Short mmCIF file of N, CA, C and O in Angstrom, two decimals:
data_model
loop_
_atom_site.label_atom_id
_atom_site.label_comp_id
_atom_site.label_asym_id
_atom_site.label_seq_id
_atom_site.Cartn_x
_atom_site.Cartn_y
_atom_site.Cartn_z
N UNK I 1273 8.11 8.81 0.77
CA UNK I 1273 9.21 8.32 -0.07
C UNK I 1273 8.71 7.24 -1.03
O UNK I 1273 9.23 7.11 -2.13
N UNK I 1274 7.70 6.50 -0.61
CA UNK I 1274 7.17 5.46 -1.50
C UNK I 1274 6.60 6.07 -2.78
O UNK I 1274 6.79 5.51 -3.87
N UNK I 1275 5.95 7.22 -2.68
CA UNK I 1275 5.42 7.90 -3.87
C UNK I 1275 6.57 8.38 -4.76
O UNK I 1275 6.48 8.29 -6.00
N UNK I 1276 7.65 8.85 -4.18
CA UNK I 1276 8.82 9.28 -4.96
C UNK I 1276 9.45 8.08 -5.66
O UNK I 1276 9.88 8.18 -6.82
N UNK I 1277 9.51 6.94 -4.98
CA UNK I 1277 10.05 5.73 -5.61
C UNK I 1277 9.17 5.29 -6.78
O UNK I 1277 9.69 4.83 -7.81
N UNK I 1278 7.86 5.43 -6.66
CA UNK I 1278 6.96 5.12 -7.78
C UNK I 1278 7.28 6.01 -8.98
O UNK I 1278 7.30 5.56 -10.12
N UNK I 1279 7.51 7.29 -8.72
CA UNK I 1279 7.86 8.22 -9.79
C UNK I 1279 9.20 7.82 -10.43
O UNK I 1279 9.36 7.87 -11.65
N UNK I 1280 10.15 7.40 -9.61
CA UNK I 1280 11.46 6.98 -10.12
C UNK I 1280 11.30 5.78 -11.05
O UNK I 1280 11.91 5.73 -12.12
N UNK I 1281 10.50 4.83 -10.65
CA UNK I 1281 10.27 3.65 -11.49
C UNK I 1281 9.64 4.03 -12.82
O UNK I 1281 9.96 3.46 -13.86
N UNK I 1282 8.75 5.01 -12.80
CA UNK I 1282 8.08 5.45 -14.03
C UNK I 1282 9.07 6.09 -15.00
O UNK I 1282 8.87 6.05 -16.21
N UNK I 1283 10.14 6.67 -14.49
CA UNK I 1283 11.15 7.29 -15.35
C UNK I 1283 11.86 6.26 -16.21
O UNK I 1283 12.35 6.57 -17.30
N UNK I 1284 11.91 5.03 -15.75
CA UNK I 1284 12.58 3.97 -16.50
C UNK I 1284 11.94 3.75 -17.88
O UNK I 1284 12.64 3.41 -18.84
N UNK I 1285 10.65 3.96 -17.97
CA UNK I 1285 9.94 3.74 -19.24
C UNK I 1285 10.40 4.68 -20.35
O UNK I 1285 10.25 4.36 -21.52
N UNK I 1286 10.96 5.82 -19.98
CA UNK I 1286 11.41 6.78 -20.98
C UNK I 1286 12.92 6.78 -21.16
O UNK I 1286 13.46 7.60 -21.89
N UNK I 1287 13.60 5.85 -20.46
CA UNK I 1287 15.05 5.80 -20.56
C UNK I 1287 15.76 6.82 -19.70
O UNK I 1287 16.97 7.01 -19.81
N UNK I 1288 14.99 7.48 -18.84
CA UNK I 1288 15.60 8.47 -17.94
C UNK I 1288 16.15 7.80 -16.69
O UNK I 1288 15.69 6.73 -16.29
N UNK I 1289 17.12 8.45 -16.06
CA UNK I 1289 17.68 7.97 -14.80
C UNK I 1289 16.53 7.91 -13.79
O UNK I 1289 15.77 8.88 -13.65
N UNK I 1290 16.36 6.80 -13.08
CA UNK I 1290 15.22 6.63 -12.19
C UNK I 1290 15.34 7.42 -10.89
O UNK I 1290 15.75 6.91 -9.85
N UNK I 1291 14.98 8.68 -10.99
CA UNK I 1291 14.91 9.56 -9.82
C UNK I 1291 13.50 10.11 -9.79
O UNK I 1291 12.97 10.56 -10.81
N UNK I 1292 12.89 10.07 -8.61
CA UNK I 1292 11.54 10.57 -8.45
C UNK I 1292 11.44 11.51 -7.28
O UNK I 1292 12.26 11.47 -6.36
N UNK I 1293 10.43 12.39 -7.34
CA UNK I 1293 10.24 13.38 -6.28
C UNK I 1293 8.76 13.68 -6.10
O UNK I 1293 7.98 13.57 -7.05
N UNK I 1294 8.40 14.06 -4.90
CA UNK I 1294 7.07 14.57 -4.60
C UNK I 1294 7.22 15.77 -3.67
O UNK I 1294 8.21 15.88 -2.93
N UNK I 1295 6.24 16.65 -3.72
CA UNK I 1295 6.15 17.76 -2.78
C UNK I 1295 4.89 17.54 -1.96
O UNK I 1295 3.81 17.29 -2.51
N UNK I 1296 5.05 17.59 -0.64
CA UNK I 1296 3.96 17.35 0.29
C UNK I 1296 3.64 18.66 1.00
O UNK I 1296 4.56 19.34 1.49
N UNK I 1297 2.36 19.00 1.06
CA UNK I 1297 1.97 20.24 1.72
C UNK I 1297 1.86 20.03 3.24
O UNK I 1297 2.03 18.91 3.71
N UNK I 1298 1.58 21.09 3.99
CA UNK I 1298 1.53 20.95 5.46
C UNK I 1298 0.46 19.97 5.96
O UNK I 1298 0.57 19.44 7.05
N UNK I 1299 -0.57 19.69 5.13
CA UNK I 1299 -1.61 18.74 5.51
C UNK I 1299 -1.27 17.32 5.05
O UNK I 1299 -2.11 16.43 5.10
N UNK I 1300 -0.04 17.13 4.58
CA UNK I 1300 0.48 15.83 4.12
C UNK I 1300 -0.13 15.34 2.81
O UNK I 1300 -0.09 14.15 2.52
N UNK I 1301 -0.67 16.26 2.03
CA UNK I 1301 -1.18 15.91 0.70
C UNK I 1301 -0.07 16.11 -0.32
O UNK I 1301 0.71 17.07 -0.23
N UNK I 1302 0.02 15.20 -1.30
CA UNK I 1302 0.99 15.35 -2.38
C UNK I 1302 0.43 16.40 -3.35
O UNK I 1302 -0.65 16.21 -3.92
N UNK I 1303 1.16 17.50 -3.51
CA UNK I 1303 0.71 18.57 -4.41
C UNK I 1303 1.61 18.70 -5.64
O UNK I 1303 1.32 19.49 -6.53
N UNK I 1304 2.67 17.94 -5.68
CA UNK I 1304 3.55 17.95 -6.84
C UNK I 1304 4.25 16.61 -6.98
O UNK I 1304 4.68 16.03 -5.99
N UNK I 1305 4.31 16.13 -8.22
CA UNK I 1305 5.00 14.87 -8.52
C UNK I 1305 5.97 15.12 -9.66
O UNK I 1305 5.67 15.91 -10.56
N UNK I 1306 7.10 14.43 -9.61
CA UNK I 1306 8.05 14.59 -10.70
C UNK I 1306 8.96 13.39 -10.82
O UNK I 1306 9.20 12.67 -9.86
N UNK I 1307 9.42 13.19 -12.04
CA UNK I 1307 10.43 12.16 -12.32
C UNK I 1307 11.37 12.78 -13.33
O UNK I 1307 11.04 13.76 -14.00
N UNK I 1308 12.55 12.24 -13.43
CA UNK I 1308 13.50 12.74 -14.42
C UNK I 1308 12.88 12.64 -15.81
O UNK I 1308 12.35 11.58 -16.18
N UNK I 1309 12.96 13.73 -16.56
CA UNK I 1309 12.44 13.77 -17.94
C UNK I 1309 13.47 14.39 -18.89
O UNK I 1309 13.11 14.90 -19.94
N UNK I 1310 14.73 14.36 -18.51
CA UNK I 1310 15.76 14.96 -19.36
C UNK I 1310 15.79 14.31 -20.72
O UNK I 1310 15.87 14.99 -21.75
N UNK I 1311 15.75 12.99 -20.78
CA UNK I 1311 15.77 12.28 -22.05
C UNK I 1311 14.43 12.42 -22.78
O UNK I 1311 14.39 12.73 -23.97
N UNK I 1312 13.34 12.21 -22.05
CA UNK I 1312 12.01 12.25 -22.65
C UNK I 1312 11.69 13.62 -23.26
O UNK I 1312 11.10 13.71 -24.33
N UNK I 1313 12.09 14.69 -22.57
CA UNK I 1313 11.77 16.05 -23.00
C UNK I 1313 12.95 16.78 -23.63
O UNK I 1313 12.81 17.94 -24.01
N UNK I 1314 14.12 16.13 -23.71
CA UNK I 1314 15.34 16.79 -24.20
C UNK I 1314 15.53 18.12 -23.47
O UNK I 1314 15.75 19.17 -24.07
N UNK I 1315 15.46 18.04 -22.14
CA UNK I 1315 15.50 19.24 -21.30
C UNK I 1315 16.55 19.07 -20.21
O UNK I 1315 16.40 18.23 -19.33
N UNK I 1316 17.61 19.87 -20.25
CA UNK I 1316 18.65 19.73 -19.23
C UNK I 1316 18.16 20.07 -17.82
O UNK I 1316 18.78 19.65 -16.85
N UNK I 1317 17.05 20.79 -17.70
CA UNK I 1317 16.50 21.10 -16.38
C UNK I 1317 15.41 20.11 -15.97
O UNK I 1317 14.76 20.30 -14.95
N UNK I 1318 15.23 19.05 -16.71
CA UNK I 1318 14.18 18.08 -16.45
C UNK I 1318 14.48 17.12 -15.32
O UNK I 1318 14.31 15.91 -15.48
N UNK I 1319 14.91 17.64 -14.20
CA UNK I 1319 15.17 16.82 -13.02
C UNK I 1319 13.86 16.62 -12.26
O UNK I 1319 12.97 17.49 -12.25
N UNK I 1320 13.75 15.50 -11.58
CA UNK I 1320 12.54 15.15 -10.84
C UNK I 1320 12.11 16.26 -9.87
O UNK I 1320 10.93 16.61 -9.79
N UNK I 1321 13.07 16.84 -9.17
CA UNK I 1321 12.75 17.88 -8.19
C UNK I 1321 12.16 19.11 -8.85
O UNK I 1321 11.19 19.71 -8.34
N UNK I 1322 12.72 19.53 -9.97
CA UNK I 1322 12.24 20.71 -10.67
C UNK I 1322 10.82 20.48 -11.15
O UNK I 1322 9.94 21.34 -11.00
N UNK I 1323 10.57 19.31 -11.73
CA UNK I 1323 9.22 18.97 -12.21
C UNK I 1323 8.23 19.00 -11.05
O UNK I 1323 7.13 19.58 -11.16
N UNK I 1324 8.58 18.40 -9.93
CA UNK I 1324 7.69 18.35 -8.76
C UNK I 1324 7.47 19.73 -8.16
O UNK I 1324 6.34 20.08 -7.79
N UNK I 1325 8.53 20.53 -8.06
CA UNK I 1325 8.39 21.88 -7.51
C UNK I 1325 7.50 22.75 -8.40
O UNK I 1325 6.67 23.52 -7.90
N UNK I 1326 7.65 22.64 -9.72
CA UNK I 1326 6.80 23.41 -10.64
C UNK I 1326 5.33 23.02 -10.47
O UNK I 1326 4.45 23.88 -10.44
N UNK I 1327 5.07 21.71 -10.40
CA UNK I 1327 3.69 21.26 -10.25
C UNK I 1327 3.10 21.72 -8.92
O UNK I 1327 1.94 22.14 -8.85
N UNK I 1328 3.90 21.68 -7.86
CA UNK I 1328 3.43 22.13 -6.55
C UNK I 1328 3.12 23.63 -6.56
O UNK I 1328 2.10 24.06 -6.00
N UNK I 1329 3.96 24.41 -7.19
CA UNK I 1329 3.73 25.85 -7.27
C UNK I 1329 2.45 26.14 -8.06
O UNK I 1329 1.66 27.02 -7.68
N UNK I 1330 2.24 25.41 -9.16
CA UNK I 1330 0.99 25.58 -9.92
C UNK I 1330 -0.22 25.21 -9.06
O UNK I 1330 -1.24 25.91 -9.08
N UNK I 1331 -0.11 24.13 -8.31
CA UNK I 1331 -1.22 23.70 -7.45
C UNK I 1331 -1.55 24.74 -6.39
O UNK I 1331 -2.72 24.95 -6.06
N UNK I 1332 -0.51 25.39 -5.89
CA UNK I 1332 -0.71 26.42 -4.85
C UNK I 1332 -1.06 27.77 -5.44
O UNK I 1332 -1.56 28.64 -4.74
N UNK I 1333 -0.72 27.96 -6.70
CA UNK I 1333 -0.96 29.25 -7.33
C UNK I 1333 0.04 30.31 -6.93
O UNK I 1333 -0.19 31.50 -7.09
N UNK I 1334 1.18 29.87 -6.43
CA UNK I 1334 2.27 30.79 -6.08
C UNK I 1334 3.58 30.01 -6.00
O UNK I 1334 3.59 28.80 -5.86
N UNK I 1335 4.68 30.74 -6.07
CA UNK I 1335 5.99 30.07 -6.07
C UNK I 1335 6.47 29.73 -4.68
O UNK I 1335 7.34 28.88 -4.51
N UNK I 1336 5.93 30.38 -3.66
CA UNK I 1336 6.37 30.11 -2.29
C UNK I 1336 5.76 28.80 -1.80
O UNK I 1336 4.55 28.65 -1.78
N UNK I 1337 6.61 27.90 -1.39
CA UNK I 1337 6.16 26.59 -0.92
C UNK I 1337 6.41 26.43 0.58
O UNK I 1337 6.81 25.36 1.05
N UNK I 1338 6.16 27.49 1.31
CA UNK I 1338 6.30 27.47 2.77
C UNK I 1338 5.49 26.32 3.35
O UNK I 1338 4.37 26.07 2.93
N UNK I 1339 6.06 25.64 4.32
CA UNK I 1339 5.37 24.55 4.98
C UNK I 1339 5.44 23.23 4.24
O UNK I 1339 5.00 22.21 4.75
N UNK I 1340 6.00 23.24 3.04
CA UNK I 1340 6.04 22.03 2.22
C UNK I 1340 7.35 21.26 2.40
O UNK I 1340 8.36 21.81 2.84
N UNK I 1341 7.29 19.99 2.03
CA UNK I 1341 8.45 19.10 2.09
C UNK I 1341 8.70 18.55 0.70
O UNK I 1341 7.77 18.06 0.05
N UNK I 1342 9.94 18.64 0.25
CA UNK I 1342 10.37 18.02 -1.00
C UNK I 1342 10.96 16.67 -0.64
O UNK I 1342 11.90 16.58 0.15
N UNK I 1343 10.40 15.60 -1.21
CA UNK I 1343 10.87 14.24 -0.96
C UNK I 1343 11.43 13.72 -2.29
O UNK I 1343 10.73 13.74 -3.30
N UNK I 1344 12.68 13.27 -2.27
CA UNK I 1344 13.33 12.84 -3.51
C UNK I 1344 14.19 11.60 -3.25
O UNK I 1344 14.72 11.44 -2.15
N UNK I 1345 14.29 10.76 -4.25
CA UNK I 1345 14.99 9.48 -4.06
C UNK I 1345 16.50 9.62 -4.03
O UNK I 1345 17.18 8.74 -3.50
N UNK I 1346 17.04 10.70 -4.58
CA UNK I 1346 18.49 10.93 -4.60
C UNK I 1346 18.79 12.33 -4.11
O UNK I 1346 18.03 13.28 -4.41
N UNK I 1347 19.86 12.48 -3.38
CA UNK I 1347 20.29 13.79 -2.91
C UNK I 1347 20.28 14.79 -4.07
O UNK I 1347 20.86 14.55 -5.12
N UNK I 1348 19.63 15.94 -3.89
CA UNK I 1348 19.55 16.93 -4.96
C UNK I 1348 20.91 17.49 -5.38
O UNK I 1348 21.83 17.63 -4.56
N UNK I 1349 20.99 17.83 -6.67
CA UNK I 1349 22.18 18.49 -7.23
C UNK I 1349 22.12 19.99 -6.89
O UNK I 1349 21.17 20.45 -6.24
N UNK I 1350 23.09 20.75 -7.36
CA UNK I 1350 23.12 22.18 -7.05
C UNK I 1350 21.89 22.91 -7.60
O UNK I 1350 21.33 23.77 -6.93
N UNK I 1351 21.48 22.58 -8.82
CA UNK I 1351 20.31 23.25 -9.41
C UNK I 1351 19.06 22.98 -8.57
O UNK I 1351 18.32 23.90 -8.24
N UNK I 1352 18.86 21.72 -8.22
CA UNK I 1352 17.65 21.34 -7.49
C UNK I 1352 17.67 21.82 -6.04
O UNK I 1352 16.65 22.24 -5.50
N UNK I 1353 18.84 21.77 -5.42
CA UNK I 1353 18.96 22.30 -4.06
C UNK I 1353 18.68 23.80 -4.06
O UNK I 1353 17.97 24.31 -3.19
N UNK I 1354 19.21 24.50 -5.05
CA UNK I 1354 18.95 25.93 -5.18
C UNK I 1354 17.48 26.23 -5.41
O UNK I 1354 16.93 27.16 -4.82
N UNK I 1355 16.82 25.42 -6.24
CA UNK I 1355 15.39 25.62 -6.49
C UNK I 1355 14.58 25.40 -5.21
O UNK I 1355 13.61 26.11 -4.96
N UNK I 1356 14.97 24.42 -4.41
CA UNK I 1356 14.26 24.17 -3.14
C UNK I 1356 14.42 25.35 -2.20
O UNK I 1356 13.47 25.76 -1.53
N UNK I 1357 15.62 25.92 -2.15
CA UNK I 1357 15.86 27.10 -1.31
C UNK I 1357 15.03 28.27 -1.83
O UNK I 1357 14.33 28.95 -1.06
N UNK I 1358 15.07 28.52 -3.13
CA UNK I 1358 14.34 29.64 -3.72
C UNK I 1358 12.83 29.47 -3.58
O UNK I 1358 12.10 30.45 -3.45
N UNK I 1359 12.36 28.22 -3.59
CA UNK I 1359 10.94 27.94 -3.41
C UNK I 1359 10.49 27.97 -1.96
O UNK I 1359 9.31 27.82 -1.67
N UNK I 1360 11.43 28.14 -1.06
CA UNK I 1360 11.16 28.25 0.37
C UNK I 1360 10.55 26.99 0.99
O UNK I 1360 9.77 27.08 1.94
N UNK I 1361 10.92 25.79 0.46
CA UNK I 1361 10.42 24.58 1.10
C UNK I 1361 10.99 24.50 2.52
O UNK I 1361 12.11 24.95 2.77
N UNK I 1362 10.21 23.95 3.41
CA UNK I 1362 10.65 23.84 4.81
C UNK I 1362 11.64 22.71 5.02
O UNK I 1362 12.48 22.77 5.90
N UNK I 1363 11.50 21.65 4.20
CA UNK I 1363 12.26 20.43 4.48
C UNK I 1363 12.57 19.71 3.18
O UNK I 1363 11.75 19.69 2.26
N UNK I 1364 13.75 19.11 3.13
CA UNK I 1364 14.14 18.22 2.03
C UNK I 1364 14.41 16.86 2.64
O UNK I 1364 15.23 16.73 3.55
N UNK I 1365 13.72 15.86 2.13
CA UNK I 1365 13.90 14.48 2.56
C UNK I 1365 14.41 13.72 1.34
O UNK I 1365 13.82 13.81 0.27
N UNK I 1366 15.53 13.00 1.50
CA UNK I 1366 16.01 12.23 0.36
C UNK I 1366 16.48 10.85 0.78
O UNK I 1366 16.74 10.60 1.95
N UNK I 1367 16.57 9.98 -0.23
CA UNK I 1367 16.98 8.60 0.00
C UNK I 1367 18.48 8.42 -0.07
O UNK I 1367 19.19 8.47 0.93
N UNK I 1368 18.98 8.21 -1.28
CA UNK I 1368 20.40 7.89 -1.49
C UNK I 1368 21.26 9.15 -1.53
O UNK I 1368 20.84 10.18 -2.05
N UNK I 1369 22.45 9.04 -1.00
CA UNK I 1369 23.44 10.10 -1.10
C UNK I 1369 24.03 10.09 -2.51
O UNK I 1369 24.13 9.04 -3.14
N UNK I 1370 24.47 11.25 -3.00
CA UNK I 1370 25.09 11.36 -4.31
C UNK I 1370 26.47 12.00 -4.16
O UNK I 1370 26.62 13.22 -4.25
N UNK I 1371 27.51 11.18 -3.93
CA UNK I 1371 28.84 11.73 -3.69
C UNK I 1371 29.45 12.42 -4.91
O UNK I 1371 30.39 13.19 -4.77
N UNK I 1372 28.91 12.19 -6.10
CA UNK I 1372 29.47 12.81 -7.32
C UNK I 1372 28.86 14.17 -7.63
O UNK I 1372 29.52 15.01 -8.24
N UNK I 1373 27.60 14.40 -7.23
CA UNK I 1373 26.95 15.66 -7.59
C UNK I 1373 26.01 16.20 -6.52
O UNK I 1373 25.31 17.17 -6.76
N UNK I 1374 25.97 15.57 -5.36
CA UNK I 1374 25.05 15.98 -4.31
C UNK I 1374 25.37 17.35 -3.74
O UNK I 1374 26.53 17.67 -3.48
N UNK I 1375 24.31 18.14 -3.52
CA UNK I 1375 24.49 19.50 -3.00
C UNK I 1375 23.72 19.73 -1.71
O UNK I 1375 23.38 20.86 -1.37
N UNK I 1376 23.46 18.63 -0.98
CA UNK I 1376 22.77 18.73 0.30
C UNK I 1376 23.60 18.00 1.36
O UNK I 1376 23.09 17.33 2.24
N UNK I 1377 24.92 18.10 1.21
CA UNK I 1377 25.81 17.53 2.21
C UNK I 1377 26.94 16.70 1.68
O UNK I 1377 27.96 16.55 2.34
N UNK I 1378 26.82 16.15 0.48
CA UNK I 1378 27.89 15.28 -0.04
C UNK I 1378 29.04 16.10 -0.63
O UNK I 1378 30.05 16.30 0.03
N UNK I 1379 28.86 16.54 -1.85
CA UNK I 1379 29.90 17.31 -2.53
C UNK I 1379 29.85 18.78 -2.13
O UNK I 1379 30.87 19.41 -1.89
N UNK I 1380 28.64 19.32 -2.06
CA UNK I 1380 28.39 20.69 -1.61
C UNK I 1380 27.30 20.64 -0.55
O UNK I 1380 26.67 19.61 -0.36
N UNK I 1381 27.06 21.77 0.08
CA UNK I 1381 25.95 21.87 1.03
C UNK I 1381 25.24 23.20 0.83
O UNK I 1381 25.26 24.08 1.68
N UNK I 1382 24.62 23.31 -0.32
CA UNK I 1382 23.95 24.55 -0.72
C UNK I 1382 22.87 24.95 0.28
O UNK I 1382 22.77 26.12 0.66
N UNK I 1383 22.09 24.01 0.74
CA UNK I 1383 20.92 24.35 1.56
C UNK I 1383 21.26 24.80 2.98
O UNK I 1383 20.41 25.39 3.64
N UNK I 1384 22.47 24.57 3.41
CA UNK I 1384 22.84 25.01 4.76
C UNK I 1384 23.80 26.19 4.75
O UNK I 1384 24.35 26.55 5.79
N UNK I 1385 24.00 26.78 3.60
CA UNK I 1385 24.90 27.93 3.47
C UNK I 1385 24.31 29.11 4.25
O UNK I 1385 23.22 29.58 3.95
N UNK I 1386 25.02 29.55 5.24
CA UNK I 1386 24.53 30.62 6.13
C UNK I 1386 24.35 31.96 5.41
O UNK I 1386 23.71 32.87 5.93
N UNK I 1387 24.92 32.09 4.23
CA UNK I 1387 24.77 33.34 3.49
C UNK I 1387 23.41 33.45 2.81
O UNK I 1387 23.01 34.53 2.39
N UNK I 1388 22.68 32.35 2.74
CA UNK I 1388 21.36 32.37 2.11
C UNK I 1388 20.30 32.79 3.12
O UNK I 1388 20.45 32.58 4.32
N UNK I 1389 19.20 33.30 2.60
CA UNK I 1389 18.14 33.79 3.50
C UNK I 1389 17.14 32.70 3.90
O UNK I 1389 16.24 32.96 4.68
N UNK I 1390 17.29 31.51 3.35
CA UNK I 1390 16.39 30.41 3.70
C UNK I 1390 17.20 29.11 3.74
O UNK I 1390 17.97 28.84 2.82
N UNK I 1391 17.03 28.35 4.79
CA UNK I 1391 17.75 27.08 4.92
C UNK I 1391 16.77 25.99 5.36
O UNK I 1391 16.40 25.93 6.53
N UNK I 1392 16.38 25.12 4.42
CA UNK I 1392 15.45 24.05 4.79
C UNK I 1392 16.10 23.00 5.69
O UNK I 1392 17.32 22.79 5.64
N UNK I 1393 15.29 22.35 6.48
CA UNK I 1393 15.73 21.20 7.26
C UNK I 1393 16.04 20.07 6.28
O UNK I 1393 15.40 19.95 5.23
N UNK I 1394 16.99 19.21 6.62
CA UNK I 1394 17.36 18.09 5.76
C UNK I 1394 17.22 16.79 6.55
O UNK I 1394 17.72 16.68 7.66
N UNK I 1395 16.54 15.82 5.91
CA UNK I 1395 16.42 14.48 6.47
C UNK I 1395 16.94 13.54 5.39
O UNK I 1395 16.38 13.48 4.30
N UNK I 1396 18.02 12.82 5.68
CA UNK I 1396 18.68 12.00 4.66
C UNK I 1396 18.59 10.52 4.97
O UNK I 1396 18.41 10.11 6.12
N UNK I 1397 18.71 9.72 3.92
CA UNK I 1397 18.82 8.27 4.07
C UNK I 1397 17.52 7.51 4.19
O UNK I 1397 17.53 6.32 4.51
N UNK I 1398 16.39 8.14 3.90
CA UNK I 1398 15.10 7.47 4.02
C UNK I 1398 14.92 6.52 2.83
O UNK I 1398 14.95 6.94 1.67
N UNK I 1399 14.75 5.25 3.10
CA UNK I 1399 14.64 4.19 2.09
C UNK I 1399 15.81 4.26 1.10
O UNK I 1399 15.65 4.02 -0.10
N UNK I 1400 16.98 4.55 1.63
CA UNK I 1400 18.19 4.64 0.80
C UNK I 1400 18.49 3.35 0.05
O UNK I 1400 18.84 3.41 -1.14
N UNK I 1401 18.36 2.17 0.66
CA UNK I 1401 18.67 0.94 -0.09
C UNK I 1401 17.78 0.77 -1.33
O UNK I 1401 18.26 0.36 -2.39
N UNK I 1402 16.50 1.10 -1.21
CA UNK I 1402 15.59 0.99 -2.35
C UNK I 1402 15.96 1.98 -3.45
O UNK I 1402 15.95 1.64 -4.64
N UNK I 1403 16.27 3.20 -3.06
CA UNK I 1403 16.66 4.23 -4.03
C UNK I 1403 17.96 3.84 -4.73
O UNK I 1403 18.08 3.95 -5.96
N UNK I 1404 18.91 3.37 -3.96
CA UNK I 1404 20.21 2.97 -4.52
C UNK I 1404 20.06 1.79 -5.46
O UNK I 1404 20.68 1.76 -6.53
N UNK I 1405 19.22 0.82 -5.10
CA UNK I 1405 19.03 -0.36 -5.94
C UNK I 1405 18.46 0.02 -7.31
O UNK I 1405 18.89 -0.52 -8.34
N UNK I 1406 17.52 0.95 -7.35
CA UNK I 1406 16.97 1.41 -8.63
C UNK I 1406 18.06 2.01 -9.50
O UNK I 1406 18.16 1.71 -10.69
N UNK I 1407 18.87 2.87 -8.91
CA UNK I 1407 19.94 3.53 -9.65
C UNK I 1407 21.00 2.53 -10.09
O UNK I 1407 21.44 2.55 -11.25
N UNK I 1408 21.41 1.66 -9.19
CA UNK I 1408 22.43 0.66 -9.54
C UNK I 1408 21.96 -0.24 -10.68
O UNK I 1408 22.72 -0.54 -11.60
N UNK I 1409 20.71 -0.66 -10.63
CA UNK I 1409 20.16 -1.49 -11.69
C UNK I 1409 20.13 -0.77 -13.03
O UNK I 1409 20.48 -1.34 -14.07
N UNK I 1410 19.74 0.49 -13.00
CA UNK I 1410 19.70 1.28 -14.23
C UNK I 1410 21.08 1.41 -14.85
O UNK I 1410 21.27 1.16 -16.04
N UNK I 1411 22.06 1.79 -14.04
CA UNK I 1411 23.40 2.00 -14.58
C UNK I 1411 24.09 0.70 -14.96
O UNK I 1411 24.88 0.67 -15.90
N UNK I 1412 23.77 -0.39 -14.29
CA UNK I 1412 24.33 -1.70 -14.68
C UNK I 1412 23.84 -2.08 -16.07
O UNK I 1412 24.59 -2.64 -16.87
N UNK I 1413 22.59 -1.75 -16.37
CA UNK I 1413 22.03 -2.05 -17.69
C UNK I 1413 22.62 -1.15 -18.78
O UNK I 1413 22.57 -1.49 -19.95
N UNK I 1414 23.16 0.00 -18.39
CA UNK I 1414 23.73 0.94 -19.35
C UNK I 1414 25.15 0.58 -19.77
O UNK I 1414 25.59 0.98 -20.84
N UNK I 1415 25.82 -0.17 -18.92
CA UNK I 1415 27.22 -0.52 -19.18
C UNK I 1415 27.30 -1.78 -20.04
O UNK I 1415 26.59 -2.75 -19.79
N UNK I 1416 28.18 -1.77 -20.99
CA UNK I 1416 28.35 -2.99 -21.81
C UNK I 1416 28.93 -4.12 -20.96
O UNK I 1416 29.74 -3.88 -20.05
N UNK I 1417 28.50 -5.32 -21.24
CA UNK I 1417 29.01 -6.49 -20.51
C UNK I 1417 30.41 -6.86 -20.93
O UNK I 1417 30.95 -6.31 -21.88
N UNK I 1418 31.02 -7.81 -20.25
CA UNK I 1418 32.36 -8.23 -20.58
C UNK I 1418 32.39 -8.92 -21.95
O UNK I 1418 31.44 -9.57 -22.35
N UNK I 1419 33.49 -8.73 -22.63
CA UNK I 1419 33.67 -9.46 -23.86
C UNK I 1419 33.71 -8.57 -25.00
O UNK I 1419 33.80 -8.56 -26.07
#
């Protein structure tokens, strides 16, 4: 999670929402890193998880990420949760819950839908205060002050 938090902090430099992700292989090596790049790349799919999953797939030379863990600072949205399922990751670990758009237990629970052929394990709340503080600080700076 510390590596994902580093990625989230790096997103601040481009004005993107500070969300970071890493993909860890079965030997605990980081094979994919990502941060939000929606603003930097003008890409609606530029979520940290998507960037990290793409890099991990390139590193492996295949789209199947069996045995891998996706670690992300914020609960994945529907797109990212779906990508994790389609990529066959074994586990999703995240920090802060996202009650407005989360799809791993908050608003939806895409990854545990019994109709799907793959359901990753979910570990939630890891370093949640640190993840939440980054997001709260970012959004506080975005809002105009009183007056």
